[in-house]
Amino acid sequence: MRQIPLDIQLADYAVFDSFYEGANAAPVFALRKLLAGNRGLIWLWGGVDSGKSHLLQALVADAGMNHLSSVYLPLSEPAMRPGMLEGMGSSGLACIDDVQSIAGDPEWEAALFRLYEELIQSQGHLVVAANVAPSGVGFALRDLESRFSSGATFRLHALNDQDSLQALQKRAAWRGLTLPLETANYLLARVNRSPSRLFALLDALDKEALAAQRKLTVPFVREILGSAL
């Protein structure tokens, strides 16, 4: 795991190379080009498992490789406090996740407004993620809604069945695993198809295969799933 200030850890898999774009090529392209611009604001929105957090953390990882100061803040975490935003306006990049969780809170909204203004003045980048578009979050501070609506807004689409298959194989390849098509289809037919569940299962199968010195064949996966049940 990679660690940044405030003891927030980024997932090791959260890089652009492990993200399957599917119908989300446009937002991924915009994010990958963001750091090359003078300044930028992007709002990402989508449902659970649409990849918002993955992309925010991937952007922070890219910033680190380019020696650009950055911060990732998941506002839904209980430990988050508005005061944590102080001084972050001088960062080259701020990625704010789950912003809908603080909508309507005057202290949080004021802190976010200040952060926005400071980043704009310092030619920094701001990427915000929520489960809805800016107009639907329910900000009490209208100026904040206006500011967040001024940037590029992208909806992240959920994966369909074919996308899930491709995403699973891409994640496996990124981890250095060979996941045969037959095995991938076997998994999709028998387990919860949410990306987070599929990827967690893949990680578990990776460990089991390494320990047993086995390949991810259907018989082996069937054996492991049977043991788990």
Short mmCIF file of C-alpha atoms in Angstrom, two decimals:
data_model
loop_
_atom_site.label_atom_id
_atom_site.label_comp_id
_atom_site.label_asym_id
_atom_site.label_seq_id
_atom_site.Cartn_x
_atom_site.Cartn_y
_atom_site.Cartn_z
CA MET A 1 0.00 0.00 0.00
CA ARG A 2 1.09 3.58 -0.69
CA GLN A 3 0.60 6.02 2.17
CA ILE A 4 -0.05 9.77 2.09
CA PRO A 5 -0.76 12.30 4.89
CA LEU A 6 -3.55 11.79 7.45
CA ASP A 7 -2.85 8.04 7.52
CA ILE A 8 -5.01 7.51 4.45
CA GLN A 9 -3.75 4.58 2.44
CA LEU A 10 -4.21 4.11 -1.27
CA ALA A 11 -4.98 0.62 -2.57
CA ASP A 12 -2.07 -0.98 -4.40
CA TYR A 13 -4.31 -1.82 -7.36
CA ALA A 14 -5.59 1.76 -7.76
CA VAL A 15 -3.64 2.73 -10.87
CA PHE A 16 -4.83 3.56 -14.36
CA ASP A 17 -3.25 0.44 -15.85
CA SER A 18 -5.50 -1.84 -13.79
CA PHE A 19 -8.73 0.04 -14.58
CA TYR A 20 -10.98 -1.34 -17.30
CA GLU A 21 -12.52 1.64 -19.09
CA GLY A 22 -15.47 0.09 -20.91
CA ALA A 23 -17.96 2.91 -21.46
CA ASN A 24 -15.84 5.26 -19.32
CA ALA A 25 -13.09 6.09 -21.81
CA ALA A 26 -13.90 9.82 -21.83
CA PRO A 27 -13.49 10.48 -18.08
CA VAL A 28 -10.37 8.31 -17.91
CA PHE A 29 -8.84 10.25 -20.81
CA ALA A 30 -9.71 13.57 -19.14
CA LEU A 31 -8.14 12.49 -15.85
CA ARG A 32 -4.96 11.24 -17.47
CA LYS A 33 -4.56 14.56 -19.28
CA LEU A 34 -5.50 16.73 -16.30
CA LEU A 35 -2.08 17.09 -14.76
CA ALA A 36 -0.62 18.39 -18.02
CA GLY A 37 -2.89 21.47 -17.92
CA ASN A 38 -2.47 24.72 -16.00
CA ARG A 39 -5.38 23.98 -13.71
CA GLY A 40 -8.50 21.91 -13.83
CA LEU A 41 -11.71 20.87 -12.12
CA ILE A 42 -13.39 17.54 -12.78
CA TRP A 43 -16.51 16.13 -11.13
CA LEU A 44 -17.04 12.37 -11.33
CA TRP A 45 -20.32 10.76 -10.38
CA GLY A 46 -21.76 7.28 -10.43
CA GLY A 47 -23.14 4.49 -8.31
CA VAL A 48 -21.44 2.01 -6.02
CA ASP A 49 -18.63 0.09 -7.77
CA SER A 50 -18.54 2.50 -10.70
CA GLY A 51 -14.82 3.09 -10.10
CA LYS A 52 -14.80 6.61 -8.64
CA SER A 53 -12.41 5.88 -5.79
CA HIS A 54 -10.13 3.79 -8.01
CA LEU A 55 -9.75 6.66 -10.48
CA LEU A 56 -9.16 9.32 -7.81
CA GLN A 57 -6.44 7.22 -6.22
CA ALA A 58 -4.94 6.41 -9.61
CA LEU A 59 -4.65 10.13 -10.31
CA VAL A 60 -2.90 10.67 -6.98
CA ALA A 61 -0.53 7.83 -7.86
CA ASP A 62 0.24 9.53 -11.18
CA ALA A 63 0.84 12.83 -9.40
CA GLY A 64 3.32 11.14 -7.11
CA MET A 65 5.25 9.68 -10.04
CA ASN A 66 5.40 13.19 -11.50
CA HIS A 67 6.64 14.66 -8.18
CA LEU A 68 3.47 16.72 -7.77
CA SER A 69 2.11 17.21 -4.25
CA SER A 70 -1.31 15.63 -3.89
CA VAL A 71 -3.91 14.50 -1.41
CA TYR A 72 -6.80 12.02 -1.44
CA LEU A 73 -9.63 12.55 1.06
CA PRO A 74 -12.60 10.15 1.36
CA LEU A 75 -15.14 12.34 3.16
CA SER A 76 -17.34 9.40 4.12
CA GLU A 77 -14.69 8.19 6.56
CA PRO A 78 -15.76 8.93 10.18
CA ALA A 79 -12.38 10.46 11.05
CA MET A 80 -12.67 13.21 8.44
CA ARG A 81 -12.98 16.77 9.77
CA PRO A 82 -13.33 20.11 7.89
CA GLY A 83 -10.12 21.40 9.46
CA MET A 84 -8.17 18.75 7.56
CA LEU A 85 -8.59 20.82 4.40
CA GLU A 86 -6.58 23.72 5.83
CA GLY A 87 -3.36 24.27 3.92
CA MET A 88 -4.29 21.86 1.13
CA GLY A 89 -4.94 24.71 -1.28
CA SER A 90 -1.23 24.79 -1.99
CA SER A 91 -1.24 21.18 -3.19
CA GLY A 92 -0.84 20.54 -6.85
CA LEU A 93 -3.79 18.14 -6.76
CA ALA A 94 -6.67 17.50 -4.36
CA CYS A 95 -8.97 14.50 -4.90
CA ILE A 96 -12.11 14.64 -2.76
CA ASP A 97 -14.20 11.46 -2.60
CA ASP A 98 -17.79 10.89 -1.42
CA VAL A 99 -18.56 14.62 -1.27
CA GLN A 100 -22.29 13.89 -1.03
CA SER A 101 -21.71 12.67 2.54
CA ILE A 102 -21.10 16.21 3.82
CA ALA A 103 -23.70 18.09 1.74
CA GLY A 104 -25.70 20.50 3.88
CA ASP A 105 -23.02 20.79 6.57
CA PRO A 106 -22.11 24.53 6.76
CA GLU A 107 -18.63 23.99 8.15
CA TRP A 108 -17.70 21.38 5.57
CA GLU A 109 -19.15 23.36 2.68
CA ALA A 110 -17.28 26.51 3.73
CA ALA A 111 -14.03 24.52 3.96
CA LEU A 112 -14.57 23.05 0.49
CA PHE A 113 -15.32 26.48 -0.93
CA ARG A 114 -12.07 27.85 0.51
CA LEU A 115 -10.15 24.87 -0.87
CA TYR A 116 -11.60 25.46 -4.32
CA GLU A 117 -10.66 29.15 -4.29
CA GLU A 118 -7.14 28.44 -3.02
CA LEU A 119 -6.51 25.76 -5.65
CA ILE A 120 -7.72 28.02 -8.44
CA GLN A 121 -5.43 30.82 -7.29
CA SER A 122 -2.45 28.47 -7.05
CA GLN A 123 -3.14 26.90 -10.47
CA GLY A 124 -3.84 23.55 -8.82
CA HIS A 125 -6.13 20.70 -9.83
CA LEU A 126 -9.31 19.56 -8.07
CA VAL A 127 -11.19 16.33 -8.73
CA VAL A 128 -14.39 15.63 -6.83
CA ALA A 129 -16.42 12.41 -6.76
CA ALA A 130 -20.01 11.84 -5.63
CA ASN A 131 -22.96 9.58 -6.31
CA VAL A 132 -24.79 12.31 -8.26
CA ALA A 133 -24.04 15.35 -10.41
CA PRO A 134 -23.30 18.69 -8.67
CA SER A 135 -26.87 19.94 -9.02
CA GLY A 136 -28.25 16.88 -7.24
CA VAL A 137 -25.99 16.75 -4.19
CA GLY A 138 -28.02 19.22 -2.15
CA PHE A 139 -25.41 21.80 -1.21
CA ALA A 140 -26.78 24.53 1.05
CA LEU A 141 -24.06 26.89 -0.17
CA ARG A 142 -25.19 27.77 -3.70
CA ASP A 143 -21.84 29.31 -4.56
CA LEU A 144 -20.22 25.95 -3.90
CA GLU A 145 -22.63 24.19 -6.23
CA SER A 146 -21.94 26.85 -8.86
CA ARG A 147 -18.17 26.44 -8.55
CA PHE A 148 -18.32 22.66 -8.77
CA SER A 149 -20.66 22.86 -11.76
CA SER A 150 -18.18 25.05 -13.64
CA GLY A 151 -15.77 22.23 -14.43
CA ALA A 152 -16.04 19.12 -16.55
CA THR A 153 -18.63 16.63 -15.27
CA PHE A 154 -18.49 12.95 -16.16
CA ARG A 155 -20.82 10.13 -15.26
CA LEU A 156 -19.16 6.77 -14.63
CA HIS A 157 -21.18 3.87 -16.01
CA ALA A 158 -21.46 0.51 -14.29
CA LEU A 159 -19.96 -2.54 -15.95
CA ASN A 160 -22.20 -4.87 -17.91
CA ASP A 161 -21.56 -8.63 -18.00
CA GLN A 162 -19.08 -8.45 -20.86
CA ASP A 163 -17.31 -5.52 -19.22
CA SER A 164 -17.06 -7.47 -15.97
CA LEU A 165 -15.37 -10.32 -17.81
CA GLN A 166 -12.87 -7.97 -19.44
CA ALA A 167 -12.26 -6.10 -16.18
CA LEU A 168 -11.61 -9.33 -14.30
CA GLN A 169 -9.10 -10.52 -16.88
CA LYS A 170 -7.39 -7.12 -16.99
CA ARG A 171 -7.02 -7.05 -13.20
CA ALA A 172 -5.66 -10.61 -13.29
CA ALA A 173 -3.12 -9.71 -16.00
CA TRP A 174 -2.07 -6.62 -14.04
CA ARG A 175 -1.37 -8.87 -11.05
CA GLY A 176 0.65 -11.19 -13.26
CA LEU A 177 -2.00 -13.92 -13.28
CA THR A 178 -3.25 -15.98 -16.17
CA LEU A 179 -7.04 -16.17 -15.93
CA PRO A 180 -8.38 -18.39 -18.70
CA LEU A 181 -11.64 -17.31 -20.33
CA GLU A 182 -13.30 -20.53 -19.18
CA THR A 183 -12.38 -19.82 -15.57
CA ALA A 184 -13.49 -16.19 -15.77
CA ASN A 185 -16.88 -17.25 -17.14
CA TYR A 186 -17.17 -19.88 -14.41
CA LEU A 187 -16.66 -17.21 -11.75
CA LEU A 188 -19.15 -14.80 -13.30
CA ALA A 189 -21.79 -17.52 -13.43
CA ARG A 190 -21.42 -18.49 -9.77
CA VAL A 191 -20.50 -15.48 -7.63
CA ASN A 192 -21.70 -11.96 -6.92
CA ARG A 193 -20.83 -9.90 -10.00
CA SER A 194 -20.13 -6.58 -8.29
CA PRO A 195 -16.60 -5.50 -9.26
CA SER A 196 -15.45 -5.13 -5.67
CA ARG A 197 -16.55 -8.69 -4.84
CA LEU A 198 -15.04 -10.11 -8.02
CA PHE A 199 -11.70 -8.39 -7.49
CA ALA A 200 -11.57 -9.42 -3.83
CA LEU A 201 -12.23 -13.02 -4.88
CA LEU A 202 -9.50 -12.78 -7.51
CA ASP A 203 -7.03 -11.64 -4.86
CA ALA A 204 -8.02 -14.55 -2.65
CA LEU A 205 -7.67 -17.03 -5.51
CA ASP A 206 -4.25 -15.57 -6.31
CA LYS A 207 -3.05 -16.32 -2.78
CA GLU A 208 -4.51 -19.83 -2.84
CA ALA A 209 -2.99 -20.60 -6.23
CA LEU A 210 0.41 -19.35 -5.09
CA ALA A 211 0.28 -21.41 -1.92
CA ALA A 212 -0.81 -24.56 -3.77
CA GLN A 213 1.39 -23.92 -6.81
CA ARG A 214 -1.68 -24.37 -9.00
CA LYS A 215 -3.06 -22.54 -12.02
CA LEU A 216 -6.46 -20.83 -12.02
CA THR A 217 -8.26 -23.66 -13.77
CA VAL A 218 -11.96 -24.34 -13.35
CA PRO A 219 -11.36 -27.46 -11.20
CA PHE A 220 -9.04 -25.55 -8.88
CA VAL A 221 -11.41 -22.59 -8.56
CA ARG A 222 -14.33 -24.98 -7.98
CA GLU A 223 -12.33 -26.62 -5.23
CA ILE A 224 -11.54 -23.31 -3.53
CA LEU A 225 -15.09 -22.01 -3.79
CA GLY A 226 -16.39 -25.30 -2.40
CA SER A 227 -14.05 -25.05 0.57
CA ALA A 228 -15.16 -21.48 1.23
CA LEU A 229 -18.81 -22.50 1.20
#
